[in-house]
Coordinates of C-alpha atoms and ligand atoms in Angstrom, one line a residue:
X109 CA 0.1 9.8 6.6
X110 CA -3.0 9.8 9.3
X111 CA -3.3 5.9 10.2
X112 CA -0.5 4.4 7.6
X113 CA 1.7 1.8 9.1
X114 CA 5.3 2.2 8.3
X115 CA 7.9 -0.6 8.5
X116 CA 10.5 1.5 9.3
X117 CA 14.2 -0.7 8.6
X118 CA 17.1 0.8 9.9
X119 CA 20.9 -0.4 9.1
X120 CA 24.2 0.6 10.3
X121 CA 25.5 3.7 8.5
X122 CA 26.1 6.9 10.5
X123 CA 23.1 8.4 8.6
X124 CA 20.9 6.1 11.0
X125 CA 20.5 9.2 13.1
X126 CA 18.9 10.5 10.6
X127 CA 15.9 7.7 11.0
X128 CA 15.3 8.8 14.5
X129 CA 14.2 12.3 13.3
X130 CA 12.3 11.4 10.6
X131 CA 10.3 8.3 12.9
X132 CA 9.7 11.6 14.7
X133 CA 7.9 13.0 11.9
X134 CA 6.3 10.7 11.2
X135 CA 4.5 9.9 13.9
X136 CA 3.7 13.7 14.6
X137 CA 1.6 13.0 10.9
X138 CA 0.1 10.1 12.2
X139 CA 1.9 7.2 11.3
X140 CA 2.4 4.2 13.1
X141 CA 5.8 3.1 12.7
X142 CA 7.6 -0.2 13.3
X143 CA 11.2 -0.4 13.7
X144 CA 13.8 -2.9 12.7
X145 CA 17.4 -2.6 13.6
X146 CA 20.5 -4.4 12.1
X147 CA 22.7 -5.1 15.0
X148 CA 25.3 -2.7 13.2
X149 CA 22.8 0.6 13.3
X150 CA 22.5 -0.2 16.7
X151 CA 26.1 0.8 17.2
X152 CA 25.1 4.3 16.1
X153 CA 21.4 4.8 17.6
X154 CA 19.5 2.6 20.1
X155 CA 16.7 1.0 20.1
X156 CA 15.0 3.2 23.4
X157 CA 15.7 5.9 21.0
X158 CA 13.2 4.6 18.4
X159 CA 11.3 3.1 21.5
X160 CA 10.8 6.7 23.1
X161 CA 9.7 8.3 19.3
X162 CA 7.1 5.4 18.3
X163 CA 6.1 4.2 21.6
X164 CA 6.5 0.8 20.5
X165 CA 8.6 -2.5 20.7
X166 CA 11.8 -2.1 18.6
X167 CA 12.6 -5.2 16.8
X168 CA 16.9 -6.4 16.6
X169 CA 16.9 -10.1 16.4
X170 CA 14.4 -12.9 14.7
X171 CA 15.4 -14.5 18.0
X172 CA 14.7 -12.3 20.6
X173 CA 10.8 -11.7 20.9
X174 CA 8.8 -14.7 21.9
X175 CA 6.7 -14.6 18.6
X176 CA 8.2 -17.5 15.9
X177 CA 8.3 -15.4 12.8
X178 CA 7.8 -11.6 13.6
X179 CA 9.6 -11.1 10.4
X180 CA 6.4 -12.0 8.4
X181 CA 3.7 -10.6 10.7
X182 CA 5.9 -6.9 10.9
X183 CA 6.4 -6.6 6.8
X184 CA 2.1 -7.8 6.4
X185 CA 0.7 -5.5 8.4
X186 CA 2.9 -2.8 7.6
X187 CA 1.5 -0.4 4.1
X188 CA 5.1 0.4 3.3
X189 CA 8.3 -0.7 3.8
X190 CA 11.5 2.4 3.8
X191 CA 15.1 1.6 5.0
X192 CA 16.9 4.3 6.1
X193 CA 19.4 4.0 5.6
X194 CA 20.1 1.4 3.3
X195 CA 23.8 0.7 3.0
X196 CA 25.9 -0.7 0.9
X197 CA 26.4 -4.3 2.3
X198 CA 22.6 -4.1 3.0
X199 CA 22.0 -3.1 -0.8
X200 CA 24.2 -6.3 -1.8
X201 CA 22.4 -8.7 0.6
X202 CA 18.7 -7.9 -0.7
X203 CA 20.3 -8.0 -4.2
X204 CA 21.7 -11.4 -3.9
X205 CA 18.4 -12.8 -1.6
X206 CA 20.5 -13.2 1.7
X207 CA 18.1 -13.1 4.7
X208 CA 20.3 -13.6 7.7
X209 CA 19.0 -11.2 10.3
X210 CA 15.4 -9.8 11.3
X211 CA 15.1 -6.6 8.5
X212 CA 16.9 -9.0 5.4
X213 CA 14.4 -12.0 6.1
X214 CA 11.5 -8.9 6.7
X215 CA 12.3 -7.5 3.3
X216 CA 12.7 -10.6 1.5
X217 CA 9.3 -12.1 2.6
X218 CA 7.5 -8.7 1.7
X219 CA 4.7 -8.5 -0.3
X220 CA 4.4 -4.3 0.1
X221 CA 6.1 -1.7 -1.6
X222 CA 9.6 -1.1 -0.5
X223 CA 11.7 2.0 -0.8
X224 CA 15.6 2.3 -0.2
X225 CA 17.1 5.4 1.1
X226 CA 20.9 4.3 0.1
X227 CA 23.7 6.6 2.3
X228 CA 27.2 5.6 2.1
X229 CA 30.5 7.3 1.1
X230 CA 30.9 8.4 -3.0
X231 CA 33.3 5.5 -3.7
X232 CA 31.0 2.8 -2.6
X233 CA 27.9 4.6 -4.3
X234 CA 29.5 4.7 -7.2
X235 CA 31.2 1.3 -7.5
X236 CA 30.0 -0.9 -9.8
X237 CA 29.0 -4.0 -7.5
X238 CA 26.7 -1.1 -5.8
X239 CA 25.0 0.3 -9.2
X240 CA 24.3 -3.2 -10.1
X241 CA 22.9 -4.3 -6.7
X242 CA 20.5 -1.3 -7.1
X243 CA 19.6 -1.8 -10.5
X244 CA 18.6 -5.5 -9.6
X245 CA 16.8 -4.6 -7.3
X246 CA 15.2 -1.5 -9.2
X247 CA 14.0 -4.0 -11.8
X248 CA 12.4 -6.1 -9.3
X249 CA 10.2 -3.5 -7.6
X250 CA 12.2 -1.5 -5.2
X251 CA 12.3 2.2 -5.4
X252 CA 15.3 4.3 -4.5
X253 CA 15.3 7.9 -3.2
X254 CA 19.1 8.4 -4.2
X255 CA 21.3 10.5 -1.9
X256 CA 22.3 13.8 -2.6
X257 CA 25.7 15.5 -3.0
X258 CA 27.3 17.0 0.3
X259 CA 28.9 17.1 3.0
X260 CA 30.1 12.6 3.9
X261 CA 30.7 11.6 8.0
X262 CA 34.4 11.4 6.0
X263 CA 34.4 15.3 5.8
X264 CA 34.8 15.4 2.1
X265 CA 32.0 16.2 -0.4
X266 CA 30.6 14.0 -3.1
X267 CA 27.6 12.0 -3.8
X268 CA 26.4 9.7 -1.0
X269 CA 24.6 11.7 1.7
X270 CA 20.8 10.6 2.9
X271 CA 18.8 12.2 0.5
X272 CA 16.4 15.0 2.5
X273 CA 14.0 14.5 4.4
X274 CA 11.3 16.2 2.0
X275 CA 12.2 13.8 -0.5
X276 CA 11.8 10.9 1.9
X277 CA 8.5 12.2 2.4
X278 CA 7.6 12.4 -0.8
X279 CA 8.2 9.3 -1.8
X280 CA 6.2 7.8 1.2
X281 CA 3.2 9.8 0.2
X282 CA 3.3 9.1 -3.3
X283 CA 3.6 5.0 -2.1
X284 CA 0.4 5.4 -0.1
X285 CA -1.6 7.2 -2.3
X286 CA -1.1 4.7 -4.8
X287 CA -2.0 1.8 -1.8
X288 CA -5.6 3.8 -1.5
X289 CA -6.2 4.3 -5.3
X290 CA -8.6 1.2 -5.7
X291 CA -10.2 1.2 -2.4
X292 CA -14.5 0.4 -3.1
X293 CA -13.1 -0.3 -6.6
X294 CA -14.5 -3.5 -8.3
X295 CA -12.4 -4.9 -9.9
X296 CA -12.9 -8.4 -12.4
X297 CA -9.6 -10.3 -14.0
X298 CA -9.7 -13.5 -16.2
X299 CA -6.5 -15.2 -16.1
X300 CA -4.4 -18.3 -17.4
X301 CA -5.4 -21.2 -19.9
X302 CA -8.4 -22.6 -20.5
X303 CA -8.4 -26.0 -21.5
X304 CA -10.8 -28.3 -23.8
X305 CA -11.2 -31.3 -23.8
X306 CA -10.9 -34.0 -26.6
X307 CA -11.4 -37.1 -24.5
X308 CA -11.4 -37.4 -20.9
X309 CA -7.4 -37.8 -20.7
X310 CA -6.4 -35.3 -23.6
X311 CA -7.3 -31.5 -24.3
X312 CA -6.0 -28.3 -26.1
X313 CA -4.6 -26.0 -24.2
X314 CA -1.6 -23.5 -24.2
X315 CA 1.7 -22.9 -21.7
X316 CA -0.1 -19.8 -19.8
X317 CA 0.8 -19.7 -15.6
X318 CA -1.7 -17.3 -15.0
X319 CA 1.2 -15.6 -13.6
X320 CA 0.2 -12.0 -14.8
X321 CA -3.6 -12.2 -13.7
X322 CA -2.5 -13.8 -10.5
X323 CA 0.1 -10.7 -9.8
X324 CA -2.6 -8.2 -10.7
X325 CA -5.4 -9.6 -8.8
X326 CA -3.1 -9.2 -5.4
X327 CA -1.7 -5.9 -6.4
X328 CA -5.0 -4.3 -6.9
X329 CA -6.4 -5.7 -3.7
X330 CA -3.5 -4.5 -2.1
X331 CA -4.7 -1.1 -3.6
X332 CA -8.2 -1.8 -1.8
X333 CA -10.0 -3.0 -4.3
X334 CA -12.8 -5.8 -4.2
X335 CA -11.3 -8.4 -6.6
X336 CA -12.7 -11.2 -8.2
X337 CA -10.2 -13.4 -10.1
X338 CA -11.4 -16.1 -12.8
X339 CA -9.0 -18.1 -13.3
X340 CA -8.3 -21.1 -15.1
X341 CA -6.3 -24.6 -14.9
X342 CA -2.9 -23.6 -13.0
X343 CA -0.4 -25.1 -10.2
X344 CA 0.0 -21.3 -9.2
X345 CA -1.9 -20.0 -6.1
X346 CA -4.1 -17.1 -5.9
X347 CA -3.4 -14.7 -3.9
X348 CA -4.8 -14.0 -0.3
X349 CA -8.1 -11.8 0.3
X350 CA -9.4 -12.1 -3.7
X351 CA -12.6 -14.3 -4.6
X352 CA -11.3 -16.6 -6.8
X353 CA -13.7 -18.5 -9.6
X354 CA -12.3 -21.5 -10.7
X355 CA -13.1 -22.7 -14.4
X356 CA -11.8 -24.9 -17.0
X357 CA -13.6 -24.3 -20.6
X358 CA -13.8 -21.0 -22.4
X359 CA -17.2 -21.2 -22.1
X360 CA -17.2 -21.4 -18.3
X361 CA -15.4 -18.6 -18.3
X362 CA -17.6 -16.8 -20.7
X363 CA -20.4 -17.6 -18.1
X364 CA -18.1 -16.5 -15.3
X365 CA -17.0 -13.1 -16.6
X366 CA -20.4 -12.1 -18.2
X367 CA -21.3 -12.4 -14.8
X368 CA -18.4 -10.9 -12.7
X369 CA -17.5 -8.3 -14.8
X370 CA -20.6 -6.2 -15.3
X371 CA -20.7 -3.3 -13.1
X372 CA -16.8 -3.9 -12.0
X373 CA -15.3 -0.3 -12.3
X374 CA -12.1 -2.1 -14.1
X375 CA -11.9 -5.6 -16.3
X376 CA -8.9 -6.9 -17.2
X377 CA -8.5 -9.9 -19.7
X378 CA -5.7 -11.7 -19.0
X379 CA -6.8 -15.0 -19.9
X380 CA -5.3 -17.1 -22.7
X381 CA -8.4 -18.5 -23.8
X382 CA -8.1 -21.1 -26.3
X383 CA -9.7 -20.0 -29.3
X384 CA -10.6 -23.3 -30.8
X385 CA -12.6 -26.7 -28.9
X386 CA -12.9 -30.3 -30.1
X387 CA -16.1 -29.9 -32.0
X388 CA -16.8 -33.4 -30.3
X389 CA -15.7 -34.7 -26.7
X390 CA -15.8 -38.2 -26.6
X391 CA -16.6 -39.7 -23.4
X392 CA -14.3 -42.7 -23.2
X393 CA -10.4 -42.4 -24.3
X394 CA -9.8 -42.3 -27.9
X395 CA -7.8 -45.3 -28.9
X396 CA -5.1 -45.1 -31.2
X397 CA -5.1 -47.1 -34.4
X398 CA -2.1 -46.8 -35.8
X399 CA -3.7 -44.6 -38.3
X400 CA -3.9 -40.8 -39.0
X401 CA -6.2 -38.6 -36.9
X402 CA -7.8 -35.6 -37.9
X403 CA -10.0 -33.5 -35.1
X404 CA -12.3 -30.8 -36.0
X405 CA -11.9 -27.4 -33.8
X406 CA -15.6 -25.5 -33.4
X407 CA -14.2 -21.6 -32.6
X408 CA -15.0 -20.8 -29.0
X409 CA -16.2 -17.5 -27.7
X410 CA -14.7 -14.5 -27.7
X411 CA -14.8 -13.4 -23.7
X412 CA -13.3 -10.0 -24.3
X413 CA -15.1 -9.0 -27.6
X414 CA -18.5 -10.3 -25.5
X415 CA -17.7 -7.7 -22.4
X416 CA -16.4 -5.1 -25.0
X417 CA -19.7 -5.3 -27.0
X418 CA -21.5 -4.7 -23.4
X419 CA -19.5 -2.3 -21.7
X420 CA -20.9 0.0 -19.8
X421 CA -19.3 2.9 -18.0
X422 CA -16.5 0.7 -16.5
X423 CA -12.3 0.7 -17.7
X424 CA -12.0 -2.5 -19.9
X425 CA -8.3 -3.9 -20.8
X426 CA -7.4 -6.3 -22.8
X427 CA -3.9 -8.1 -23.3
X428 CA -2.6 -9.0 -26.6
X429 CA -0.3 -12.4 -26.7
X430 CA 2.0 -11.3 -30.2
X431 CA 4.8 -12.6 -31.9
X432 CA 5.4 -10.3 -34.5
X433 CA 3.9 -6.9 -35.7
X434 CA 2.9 -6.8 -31.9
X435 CA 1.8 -2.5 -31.6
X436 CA 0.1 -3.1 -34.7
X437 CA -1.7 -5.9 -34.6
X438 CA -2.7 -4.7 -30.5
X439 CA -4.1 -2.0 -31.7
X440 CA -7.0 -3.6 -34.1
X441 CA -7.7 -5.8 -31.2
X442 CA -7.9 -2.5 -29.3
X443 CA -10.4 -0.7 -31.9
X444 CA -12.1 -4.3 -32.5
X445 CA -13.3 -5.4 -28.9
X446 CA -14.0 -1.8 -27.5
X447 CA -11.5 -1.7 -25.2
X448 CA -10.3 1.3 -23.1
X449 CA -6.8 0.0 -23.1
X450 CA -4.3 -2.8 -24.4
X451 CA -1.0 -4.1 -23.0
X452 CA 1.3 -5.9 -24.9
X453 CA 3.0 -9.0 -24.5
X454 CA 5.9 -10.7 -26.7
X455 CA 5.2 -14.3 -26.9
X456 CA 8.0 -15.1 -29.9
X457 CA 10.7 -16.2 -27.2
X458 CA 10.6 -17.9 -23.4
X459 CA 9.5 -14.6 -22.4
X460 CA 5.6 -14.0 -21.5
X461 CA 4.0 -17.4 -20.2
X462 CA 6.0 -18.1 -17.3
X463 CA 6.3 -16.7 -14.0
X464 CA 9.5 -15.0 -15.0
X465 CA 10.3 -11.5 -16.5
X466 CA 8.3 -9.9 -19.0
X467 CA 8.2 -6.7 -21.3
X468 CA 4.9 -4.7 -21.6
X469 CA 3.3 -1.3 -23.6
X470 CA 0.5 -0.4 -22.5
X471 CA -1.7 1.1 -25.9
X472 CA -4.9 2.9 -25.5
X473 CA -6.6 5.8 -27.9
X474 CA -5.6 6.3 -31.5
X475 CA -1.7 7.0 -30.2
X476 CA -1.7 6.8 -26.5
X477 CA 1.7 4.6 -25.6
X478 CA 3.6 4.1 -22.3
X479 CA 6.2 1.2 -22.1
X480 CA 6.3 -0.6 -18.6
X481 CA 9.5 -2.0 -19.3
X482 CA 11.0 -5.5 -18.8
X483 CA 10.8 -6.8 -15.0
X484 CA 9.0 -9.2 -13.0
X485 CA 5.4 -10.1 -13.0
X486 CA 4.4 -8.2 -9.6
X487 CA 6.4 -5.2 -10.4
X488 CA 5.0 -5.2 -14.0
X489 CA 1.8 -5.1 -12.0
X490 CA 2.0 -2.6 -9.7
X491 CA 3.1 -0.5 -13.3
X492 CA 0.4 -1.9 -15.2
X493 CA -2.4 -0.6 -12.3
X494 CA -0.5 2.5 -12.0
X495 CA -0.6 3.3 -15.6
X496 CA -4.5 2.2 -15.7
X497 CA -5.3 4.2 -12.5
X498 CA -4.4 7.4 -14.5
X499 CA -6.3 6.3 -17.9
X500 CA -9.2 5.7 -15.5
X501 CA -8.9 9.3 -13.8
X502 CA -8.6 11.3 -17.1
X503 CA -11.5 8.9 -18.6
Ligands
CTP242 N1 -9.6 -13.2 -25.3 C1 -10.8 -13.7 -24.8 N2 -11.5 -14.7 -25.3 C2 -10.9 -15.3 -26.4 C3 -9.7 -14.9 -27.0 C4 -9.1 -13.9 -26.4 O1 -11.2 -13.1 -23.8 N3 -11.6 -16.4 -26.9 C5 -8.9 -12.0 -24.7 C6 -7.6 -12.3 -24.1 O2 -7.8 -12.5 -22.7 C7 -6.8 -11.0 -24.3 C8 -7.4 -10.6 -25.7 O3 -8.6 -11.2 -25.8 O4 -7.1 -10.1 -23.4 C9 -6.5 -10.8 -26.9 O5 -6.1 -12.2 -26.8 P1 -5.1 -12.8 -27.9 O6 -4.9 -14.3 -27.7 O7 -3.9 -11.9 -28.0 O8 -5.9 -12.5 -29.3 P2 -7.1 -13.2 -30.0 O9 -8.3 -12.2 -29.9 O10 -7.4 -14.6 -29.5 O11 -6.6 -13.1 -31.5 P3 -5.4 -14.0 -32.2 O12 -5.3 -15.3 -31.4 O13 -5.9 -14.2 -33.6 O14 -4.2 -13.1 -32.1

């Protein structure tokens, strides 16, 4: 905990008491904590009290400190982000994207794990508006340290108290850890399409964002690691604080990774290289002529095979774009190009290529198998590196 900065987001639930003894703690380990109030916990604890424990400003309002948007600077410098407690109508705001007040907007705009500590009485736990809300926000990236069963403010027992603070703990640790798994980690990822060119207007290409490359290029320097991100033809943005090498052509990126990726401690193919170029590229724009045309492909490199056949002592993982007999067919590319690991990807529907949802398995070894499950890119990310982090510790 020595040195970690907490974002530390407090809403109105009687449990908020709770939050000034475990700021407490936390700074007695070492932490630095920042803490946001809903104007509704400040009717149960105030903000000196969390003043006097941090020995820091306390943040209420978006409009009350003379910065413009402390919402954004709070949540990026923090290395973690817990609410305690989280409350019901706090639950269904982040579910549903509201950001009406300083610790909604925070939360929202976050780019760093976040963990809910939910406390509220049985009947609202266990409604169903509630269970969704969670689950929503489960699937995209949130954890939960669910409450216990005990004694309610409405002196009745059920399911719905703070879960301890041991627990809390743990699941702070545990976040951290895994924020300080890559650091002086190299770390090389190829990602989106390439595309080749037929003329100087047309090319061959194929739908990839470079959504999933993109997602794990910021996670893993989030994690510490040096990152260097090859990435081709996209309207996405890379992320902040990764060297990003722009190409086009398979064969740039060939050059590129060849390059990049030897001595990395962890590759990760993303790419969707085209496997196929215009045998010729015609300098001027082919005109049409009312008449059949026929273009001959010459097969391009094979980027991942190349950086399989050289690997050294570092992780290599590849991704496998499927539509049918998906395990299967990954694992041959698995055994073919030498790679430590293999993730999955269906491709058959609208699912895969977009910056959307996604399913993944991860495959490594003769059996080895973990699904990631279906969720968004980042989250699948953060799974994907966690997943890879262990593979890389036992390897
Ligand atoms: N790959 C690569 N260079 C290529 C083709 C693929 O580096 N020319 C990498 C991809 O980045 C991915 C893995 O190889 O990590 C598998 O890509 P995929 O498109 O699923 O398979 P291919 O090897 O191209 O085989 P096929 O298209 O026949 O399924």
């Amino acid at each position: 905990m020595n040195g970690a900065r907490i974002f530390l987001g407090v809403s109105g639930g009687i449990a908020a008491y709770k939050a000034a003894a475990l700021t407490s703690t936390l700074v007695q380990r070492g932490a630095l904590v920042d803490v946001v109030m809903t104007s509704e916990a400040e009717r149960f604890v105030t903000p000196l009290t969390f003043a006097s424990l941090t020995a820091r400003p306390v943040y209420t309002s978006l409009w009350d400190t003379p910065e413009r948007i402390p919402h954004i600077r709070l949540i990026r410098e923090a290395d973690v982000a817990l609410v305690l407690p989280a409350t019901a109508n706090l639950i269904a705001k982040l579910a549903a994207g509201i950001a009406d007040d300083l610790l909604t907007a925070a939360l929202l705009a976050a780019r760093i794990p976040r963990i809910l500590a939910p406390a509220m009485n049985e009947t609202m736990y266990e409604d169903a508006a509630t269970k969704a809300n969670l689950a929503t926000l489960r699937a995209r990236g949130y954890e939960t340290v669910d409450p216990e069963r005990g004694f309610l403010a409405e002196r009745e027992f059920g399911v719905g108290r703070l879960a301890g603070e041991e627990r809390i703990l743990q699941a702070l640790e545990r976040t951290l850890a895994r924020r300080r798994a890559l650091r002086g980690k190299r770390v090389a990822i190829t990602a989106g399409p390439t595309r080749e060119a037929f003329d100087p207007v047309r090319f061959l290409s194929n739908a990839s964002s470079g959504a999933t490359g993109i997602e794990l290029a910021r996670e893993a320097a989030l994690r510490g690691a040096s990152v260097t991100l090859m990435l081709g033809p996209t309207l996405l943005e890379p992320p902040a604080g990764v060297d990003v090498v722009r190409v086009t052509t398979a064969s740039e990126l060939y050059d590129a990774a060849l390059e990049h990726a030897a001595g990395a401690d962890l590759t990760i193919a993303t790419a969707a290289v085209s496997d196929w170029r215009p045998a010729e590229r015609s300098d001027s724009k082919v005109k049409k002529s009312g008449e059949a045309l026929t273009v001959a492909l010459a097969p391009n490199p094979d980027v991942l095979a190349e950086l399989g056949r050289r690997k050294g002592s570092g992780f290599l993982v590849g991704f496998a774009a499927e539509t049918d007999h998906h395990e299967k067919r990954a694992r041959e590319k698995l055994r073919a190009k030498h790679l430590d690991a293999i993730a999955v990807n269906d491709v058959a529907g609208e699912r895969g290529f977009g910056p959307g949802h996604n399913a993944l398995v991860l495959l490594w070894g003769d059996e080895g198998r973990r699904e990631l499950g279906v969720a968004d890119k980042t989250t699948l990310a953060a799974r994907l590196l966690d997943a890879v982090e262990e593979l890389m510790r036992c390897s």
